[in-house]
Short mmCIF file of C-alpha atoms in Angstrom, two decimals:
data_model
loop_
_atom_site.label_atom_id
_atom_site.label_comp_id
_atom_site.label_asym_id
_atom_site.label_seq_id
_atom_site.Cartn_x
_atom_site.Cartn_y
_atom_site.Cartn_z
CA UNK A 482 0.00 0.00 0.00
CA UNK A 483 1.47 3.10 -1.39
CA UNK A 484 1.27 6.56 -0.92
CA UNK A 485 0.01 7.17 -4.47
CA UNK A 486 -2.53 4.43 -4.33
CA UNK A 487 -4.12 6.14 -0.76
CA UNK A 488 -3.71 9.43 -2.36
CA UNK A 489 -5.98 8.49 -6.06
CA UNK A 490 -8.26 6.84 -2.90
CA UNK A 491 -8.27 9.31 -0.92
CA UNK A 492 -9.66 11.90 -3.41
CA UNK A 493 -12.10 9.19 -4.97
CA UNK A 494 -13.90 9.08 -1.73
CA UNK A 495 -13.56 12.90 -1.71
CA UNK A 496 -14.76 13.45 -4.91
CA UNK A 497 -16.96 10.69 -5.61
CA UNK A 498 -15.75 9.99 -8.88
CA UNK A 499 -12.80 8.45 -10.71
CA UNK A 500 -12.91 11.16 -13.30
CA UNK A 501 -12.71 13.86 -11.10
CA UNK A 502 -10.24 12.60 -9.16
CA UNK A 503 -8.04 11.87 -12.10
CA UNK A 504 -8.65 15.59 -13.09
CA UNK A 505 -7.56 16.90 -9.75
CA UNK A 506 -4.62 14.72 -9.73
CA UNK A 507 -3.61 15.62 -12.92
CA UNK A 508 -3.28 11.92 -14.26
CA UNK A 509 -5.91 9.69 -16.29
CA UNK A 510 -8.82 8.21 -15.01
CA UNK A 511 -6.48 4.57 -16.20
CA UNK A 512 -4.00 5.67 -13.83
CA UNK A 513 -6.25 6.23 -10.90
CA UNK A 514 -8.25 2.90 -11.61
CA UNK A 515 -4.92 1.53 -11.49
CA UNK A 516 -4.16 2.22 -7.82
CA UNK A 517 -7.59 1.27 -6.37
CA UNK A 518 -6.90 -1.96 -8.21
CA UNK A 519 -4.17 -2.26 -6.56
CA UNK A 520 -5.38 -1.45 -3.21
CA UNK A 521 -8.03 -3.66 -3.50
CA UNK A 522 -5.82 -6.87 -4.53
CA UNK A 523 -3.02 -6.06 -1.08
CA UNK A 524 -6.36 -5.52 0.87
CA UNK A 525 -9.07 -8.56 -0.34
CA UNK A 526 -11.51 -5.96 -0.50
CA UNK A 527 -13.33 -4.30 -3.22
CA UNK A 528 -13.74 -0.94 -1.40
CA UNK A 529 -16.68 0.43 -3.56
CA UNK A 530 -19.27 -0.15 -6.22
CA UNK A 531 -20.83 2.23 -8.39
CA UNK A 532 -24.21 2.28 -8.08
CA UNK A 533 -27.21 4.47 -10.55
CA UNK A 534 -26.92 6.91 -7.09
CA UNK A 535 -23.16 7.49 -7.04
CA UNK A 536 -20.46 5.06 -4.90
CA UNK A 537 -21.03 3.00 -2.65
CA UNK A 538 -18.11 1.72 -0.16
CA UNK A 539 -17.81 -1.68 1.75
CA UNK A 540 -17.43 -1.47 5.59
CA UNK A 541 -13.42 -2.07 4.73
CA UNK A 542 -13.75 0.50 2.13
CA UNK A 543 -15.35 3.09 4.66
CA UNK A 544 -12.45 2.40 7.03
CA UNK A 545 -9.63 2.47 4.69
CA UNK A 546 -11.08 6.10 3.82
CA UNK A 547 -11.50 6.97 7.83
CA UNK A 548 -6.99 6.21 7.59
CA UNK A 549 -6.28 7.32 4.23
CA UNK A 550 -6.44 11.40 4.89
CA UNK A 551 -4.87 10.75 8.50
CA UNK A 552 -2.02 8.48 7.06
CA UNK A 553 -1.29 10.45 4.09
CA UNK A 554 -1.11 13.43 5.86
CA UNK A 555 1.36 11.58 8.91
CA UNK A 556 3.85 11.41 5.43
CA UNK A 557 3.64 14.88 4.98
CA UNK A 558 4.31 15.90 8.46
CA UNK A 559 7.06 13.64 9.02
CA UNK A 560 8.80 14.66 5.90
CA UNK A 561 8.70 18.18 7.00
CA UNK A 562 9.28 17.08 10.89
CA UNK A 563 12.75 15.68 8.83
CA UNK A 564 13.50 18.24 7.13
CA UNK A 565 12.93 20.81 10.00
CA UNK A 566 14.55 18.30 12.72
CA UNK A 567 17.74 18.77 9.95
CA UNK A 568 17.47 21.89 10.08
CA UNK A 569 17.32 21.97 14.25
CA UNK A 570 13.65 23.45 14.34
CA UNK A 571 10.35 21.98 15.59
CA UNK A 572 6.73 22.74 13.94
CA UNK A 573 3.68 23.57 15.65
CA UNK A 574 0.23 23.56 14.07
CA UNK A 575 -2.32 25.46 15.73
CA UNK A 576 -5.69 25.78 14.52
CA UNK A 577 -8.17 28.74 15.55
CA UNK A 578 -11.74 29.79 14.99
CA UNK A 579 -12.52 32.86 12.73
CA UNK A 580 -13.08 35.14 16.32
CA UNK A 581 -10.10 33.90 17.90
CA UNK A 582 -7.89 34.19 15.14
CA UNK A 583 -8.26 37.71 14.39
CA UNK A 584 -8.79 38.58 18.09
CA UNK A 585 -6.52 36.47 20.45
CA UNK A 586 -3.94 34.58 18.28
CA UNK A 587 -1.88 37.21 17.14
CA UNK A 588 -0.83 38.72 20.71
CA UNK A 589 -0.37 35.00 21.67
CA UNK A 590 1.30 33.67 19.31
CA UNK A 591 3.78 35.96 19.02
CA UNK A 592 4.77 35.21 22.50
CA UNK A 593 4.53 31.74 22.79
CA UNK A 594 6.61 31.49 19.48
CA UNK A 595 9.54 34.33 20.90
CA UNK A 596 10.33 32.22 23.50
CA UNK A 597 11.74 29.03 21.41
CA UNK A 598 14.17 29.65 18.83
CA UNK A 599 13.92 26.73 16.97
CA UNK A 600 10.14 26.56 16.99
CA UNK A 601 7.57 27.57 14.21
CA UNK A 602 4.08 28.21 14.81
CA UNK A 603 1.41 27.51 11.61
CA UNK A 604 -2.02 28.97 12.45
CA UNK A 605 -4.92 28.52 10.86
CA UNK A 606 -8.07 29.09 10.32
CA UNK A 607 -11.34 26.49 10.05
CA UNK A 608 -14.56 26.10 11.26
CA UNK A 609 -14.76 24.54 14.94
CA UNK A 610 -16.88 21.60 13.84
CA UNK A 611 -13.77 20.05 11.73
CA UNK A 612 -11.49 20.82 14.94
CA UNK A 613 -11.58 16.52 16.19
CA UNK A 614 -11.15 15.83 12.21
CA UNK A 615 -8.27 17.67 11.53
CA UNK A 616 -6.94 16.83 14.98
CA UNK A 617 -7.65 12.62 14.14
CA UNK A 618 -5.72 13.19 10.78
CA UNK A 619 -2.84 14.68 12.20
CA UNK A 620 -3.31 17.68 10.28
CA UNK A 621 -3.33 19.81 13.48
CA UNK A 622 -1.79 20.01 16.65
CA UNK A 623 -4.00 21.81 18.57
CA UNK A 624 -6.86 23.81 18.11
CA UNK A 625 -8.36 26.53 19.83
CA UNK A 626 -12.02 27.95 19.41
CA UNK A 627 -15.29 27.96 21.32
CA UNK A 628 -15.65 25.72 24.30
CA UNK A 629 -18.45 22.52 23.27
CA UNK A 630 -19.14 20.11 25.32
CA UNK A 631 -17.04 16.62 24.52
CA UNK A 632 -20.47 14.69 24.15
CA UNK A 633 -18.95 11.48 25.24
CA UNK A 634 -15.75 11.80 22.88
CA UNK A 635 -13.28 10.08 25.13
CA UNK A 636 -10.38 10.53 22.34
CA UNK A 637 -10.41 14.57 22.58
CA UNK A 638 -9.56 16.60 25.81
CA UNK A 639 -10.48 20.31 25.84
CA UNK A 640 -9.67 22.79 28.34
CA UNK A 641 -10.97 25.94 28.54
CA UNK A 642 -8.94 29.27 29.08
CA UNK A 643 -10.69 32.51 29.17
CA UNK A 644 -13.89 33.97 29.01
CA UNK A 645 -14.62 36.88 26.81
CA UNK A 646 -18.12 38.81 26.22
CA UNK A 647 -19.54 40.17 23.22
CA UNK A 648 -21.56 42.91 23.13
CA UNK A 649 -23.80 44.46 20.22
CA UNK A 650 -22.22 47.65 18.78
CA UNK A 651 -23.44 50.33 15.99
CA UNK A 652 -22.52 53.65 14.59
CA UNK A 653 -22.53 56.80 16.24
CA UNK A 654 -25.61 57.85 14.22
CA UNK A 655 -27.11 54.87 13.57
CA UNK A 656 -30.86 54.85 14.96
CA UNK A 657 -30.72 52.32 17.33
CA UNK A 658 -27.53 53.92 18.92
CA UNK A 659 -29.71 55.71 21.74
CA UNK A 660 -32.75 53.60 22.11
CA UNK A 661 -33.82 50.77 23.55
CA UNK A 662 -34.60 48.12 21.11
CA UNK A 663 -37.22 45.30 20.85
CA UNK A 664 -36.38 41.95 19.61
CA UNK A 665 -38.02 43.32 17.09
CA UNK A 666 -36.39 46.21 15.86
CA UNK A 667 -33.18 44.05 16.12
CA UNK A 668 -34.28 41.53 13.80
CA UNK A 669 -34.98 44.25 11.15
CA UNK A 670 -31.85 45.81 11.14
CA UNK A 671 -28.91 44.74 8.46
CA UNK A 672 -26.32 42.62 10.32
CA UNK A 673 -22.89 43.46 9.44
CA UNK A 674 -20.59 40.02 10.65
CA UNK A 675 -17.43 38.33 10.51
CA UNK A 676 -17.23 34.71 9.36
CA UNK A 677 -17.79 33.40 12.35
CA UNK A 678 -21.55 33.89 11.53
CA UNK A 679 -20.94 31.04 8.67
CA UNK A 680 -21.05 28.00 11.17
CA UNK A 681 -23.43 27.21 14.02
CA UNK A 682 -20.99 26.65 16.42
CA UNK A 683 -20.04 29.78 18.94
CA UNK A 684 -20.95 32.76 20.07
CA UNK A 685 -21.86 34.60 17.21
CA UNK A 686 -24.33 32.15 15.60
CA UNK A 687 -26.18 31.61 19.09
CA UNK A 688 -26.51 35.23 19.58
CA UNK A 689 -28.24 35.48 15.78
CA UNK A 690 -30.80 32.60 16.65
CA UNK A 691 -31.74 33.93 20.16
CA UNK A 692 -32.47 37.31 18.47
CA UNK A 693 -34.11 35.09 15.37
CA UNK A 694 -32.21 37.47 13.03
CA UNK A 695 -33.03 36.41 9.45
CA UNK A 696 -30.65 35.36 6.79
CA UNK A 697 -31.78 38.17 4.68
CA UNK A 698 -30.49 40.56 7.35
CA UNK A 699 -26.82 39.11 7.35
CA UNK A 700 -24.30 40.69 5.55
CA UNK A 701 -20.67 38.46 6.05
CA UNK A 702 -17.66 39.99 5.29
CA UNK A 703 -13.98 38.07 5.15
CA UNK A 704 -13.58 39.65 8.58
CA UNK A 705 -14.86 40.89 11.91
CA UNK A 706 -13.00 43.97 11.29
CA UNK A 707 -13.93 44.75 7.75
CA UNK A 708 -17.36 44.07 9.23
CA UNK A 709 -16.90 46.76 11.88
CA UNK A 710 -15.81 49.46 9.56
CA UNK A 711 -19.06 49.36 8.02
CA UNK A 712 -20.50 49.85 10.73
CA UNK A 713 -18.60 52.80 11.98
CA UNK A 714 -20.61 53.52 8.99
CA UNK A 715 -23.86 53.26 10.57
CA UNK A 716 -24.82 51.05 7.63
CA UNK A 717 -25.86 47.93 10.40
CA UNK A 718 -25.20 46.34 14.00
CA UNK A 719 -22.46 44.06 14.91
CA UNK A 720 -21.52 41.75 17.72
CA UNK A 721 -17.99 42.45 18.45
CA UNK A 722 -15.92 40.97 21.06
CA UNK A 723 -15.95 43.78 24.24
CA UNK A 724 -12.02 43.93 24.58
CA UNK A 725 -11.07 43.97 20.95
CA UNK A 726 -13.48 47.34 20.70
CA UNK A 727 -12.15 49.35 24.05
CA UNK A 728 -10.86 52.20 21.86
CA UNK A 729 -13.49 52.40 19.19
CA UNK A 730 -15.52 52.82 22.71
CA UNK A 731 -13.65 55.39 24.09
CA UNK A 732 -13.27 57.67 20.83
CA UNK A 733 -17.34 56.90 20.04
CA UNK A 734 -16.54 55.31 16.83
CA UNK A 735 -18.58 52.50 17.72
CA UNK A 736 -21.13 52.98 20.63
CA UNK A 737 -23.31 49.68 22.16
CA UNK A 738 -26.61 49.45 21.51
CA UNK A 739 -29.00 50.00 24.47
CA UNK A 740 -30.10 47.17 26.36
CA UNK A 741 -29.70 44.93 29.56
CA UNK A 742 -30.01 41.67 27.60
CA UNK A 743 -27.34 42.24 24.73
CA UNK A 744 -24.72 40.80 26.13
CA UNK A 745 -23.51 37.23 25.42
CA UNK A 746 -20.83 35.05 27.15
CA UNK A 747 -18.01 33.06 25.86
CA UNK A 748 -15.44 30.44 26.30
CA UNK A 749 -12.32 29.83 24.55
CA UNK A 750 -10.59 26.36 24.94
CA UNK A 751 -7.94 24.18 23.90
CA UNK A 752 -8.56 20.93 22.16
CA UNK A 753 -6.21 18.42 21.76
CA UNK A 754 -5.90 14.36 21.33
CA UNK A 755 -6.40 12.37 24.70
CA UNK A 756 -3.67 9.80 23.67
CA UNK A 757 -0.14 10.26 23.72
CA UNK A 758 0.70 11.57 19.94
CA UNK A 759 0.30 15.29 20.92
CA UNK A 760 3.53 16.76 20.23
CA UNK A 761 5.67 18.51 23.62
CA UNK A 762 5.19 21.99 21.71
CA UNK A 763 1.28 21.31 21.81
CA UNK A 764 1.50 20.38 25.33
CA UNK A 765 3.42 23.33 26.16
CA UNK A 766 0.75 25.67 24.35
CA UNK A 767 -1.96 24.31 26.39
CA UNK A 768 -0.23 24.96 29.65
CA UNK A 769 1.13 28.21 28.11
CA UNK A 770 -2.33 29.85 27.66
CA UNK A 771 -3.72 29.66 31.08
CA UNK A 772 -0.73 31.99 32.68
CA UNK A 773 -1.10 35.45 33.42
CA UNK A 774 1.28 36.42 30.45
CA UNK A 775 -0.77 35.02 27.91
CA UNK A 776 -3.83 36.28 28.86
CA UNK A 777 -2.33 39.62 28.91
CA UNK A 778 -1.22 39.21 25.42
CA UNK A 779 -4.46 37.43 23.85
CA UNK A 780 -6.22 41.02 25.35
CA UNK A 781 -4.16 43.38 23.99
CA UNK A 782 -7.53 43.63 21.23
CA UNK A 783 -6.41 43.31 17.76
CA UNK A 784 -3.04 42.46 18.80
CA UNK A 785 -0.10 42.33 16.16
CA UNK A 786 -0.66 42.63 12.21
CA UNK A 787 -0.06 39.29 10.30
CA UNK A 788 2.69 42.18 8.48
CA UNK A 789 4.70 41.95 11.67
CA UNK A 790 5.05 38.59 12.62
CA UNK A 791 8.13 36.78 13.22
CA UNK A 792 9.44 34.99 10.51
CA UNK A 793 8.56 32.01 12.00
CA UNK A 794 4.72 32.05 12.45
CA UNK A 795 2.87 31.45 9.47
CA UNK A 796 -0.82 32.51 9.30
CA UNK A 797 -2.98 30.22 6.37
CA UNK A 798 -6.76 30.71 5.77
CA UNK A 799 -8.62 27.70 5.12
CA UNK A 800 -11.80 27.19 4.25
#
């Protein structure tokens, strides 16, 4: 069992077709027919049939495809763990939700990477319902979002870190920015969000079904902060996380919008594997985020530009 046979698999099962996997693999449909052949004589399975209704996979063929993505992406990790280990440097893969990437990470980041050398710190970003996935495949390290409840997933610890509140904000002119307002009122106004509001897990989306704010009325934009702008615009309302505003506060840039029951909790934690593959640096992060020095850095607000990170951190966007 090859590398190149789990990989044509791999994006079979992805896909759901041999053409189209052929097509993103840039090699012909022969060649990819060629490797699940293969897999299926080593294995004694025939993985999948095609049926009028698309493929359908064996109960070996559903497992192999459960430790394909996690195995392939093991060989990608330990040829860069190799390379870097040549090199005398460590990787550490941290993955964030959409609030507490743009938030939290940066500040914390930057000083859990300045105080190893030889370590470099990947974050990125994904929606917190593929955190155990990504986590299970190896692709990540450790990831770091809203606090769920484990719902009986013995194979995942999380740990959560520090609360943060978010609060609903407008412009200074908007018409809601001195008035009480109904449930009402707040449903009819033009939402202005980041992408957390693309998932249902988190703050932000429980906030928009409590209010019942229709899909209509959302607006996303790439960012919580391009979000914000518009509505130092008065153009809509926001939720925005209370620490990461302070100054737009302060200068009335941004003022909250009236009203005792507009203002939601959150919980950030760590999530990692329960068994023993979680790298040291991982380990270390997890510890690292509860002290008094990283809280002071995730709360900083915006914290430091991607522009000026070290050399060493790399920030990806994934969708």
């Amino acid at each position: 069992m090859t590398p190149t046979q789990l990989r044509a698999f791999a994006a079979v099962v992805r896909l759901g077709s041999v053409k189209r996997a052929a097509a993103e693999l840039e090699v012909s449909e022969a060649a990819v027919s060629l490797h699940i052949g293969q897999l299926r004589k080593e294995l004694g399975d025939q993985l999948f049939t095609r049926t009028a209704s698309g493929l359908a996979f064996t109960p070996g063929g559903l497992r192999l495809a459960s430790r394909a993505g996690e195995l392939l992406s093991l060989q990608e990790r330990t040829i860069m763990e190799v390379s870097q280990a040549g090199a005398g440097r460590r990787l550490l893969r941290v993955g964030a939700s959409s609030v507490f990437a743009e938030y939290a990470a940066p500040g914390l980041i930057e000083l859990f990477a300045s105080r190893a050398a030889d370590l470099d710190v990947e974050l990125s970003v994904h929606d917190p319902r593929r955190f155990p996935d990504l986590l299970h495949s190896r692709t990540l390290d450790v990831a770091i979002g809203p606090h769920v409840a484990a719902a009986g997933d013995e194979s995942l610890i999380r740990k959560p870190f520090l609360n943060y509140q978010l609060t609903i904000v407008t412009g200074p002119d908007h018409p809601l920015a001195k008035v009480e307002a109904s449930l009402g009122q707040l449903r009819d106004q033009t939402w202005l969000l980041g992408p957390s509001a693309a998932t249902d897990v988190g703050v932000v989306p429980a906030l928009l079904r409590r209010i019942g704010v229709p899909e209509e009325n959302q607006q996303i934009f790439q960012s919580h902060a391009a979000a914000l702008e518009e509505v130092k615009r008065n153009n809509g309302l926001a939720p925005a996380v209370t620490f990461a505003i302070a100054k737009d506060l302060a200068n009335g840039t941004l003022v909250r919008v009236p009203g005792p029951s507009l203002r939601f909790d959150g919980v950030w934690a760590t999530l990692t594997l329960a068994s023993q593959g979680t790298p040291p640096a991982a380990e270390e992060l997890v510890r690292f985020v509860t002290t008094p020095r990283a809280t002071q850095a995730m709360l900083r607000g915006p914290g430091v530009s991607v522009g000026r990170f070290r050399p060493s951190i790399h920030v990806t966007l994934w969708s």
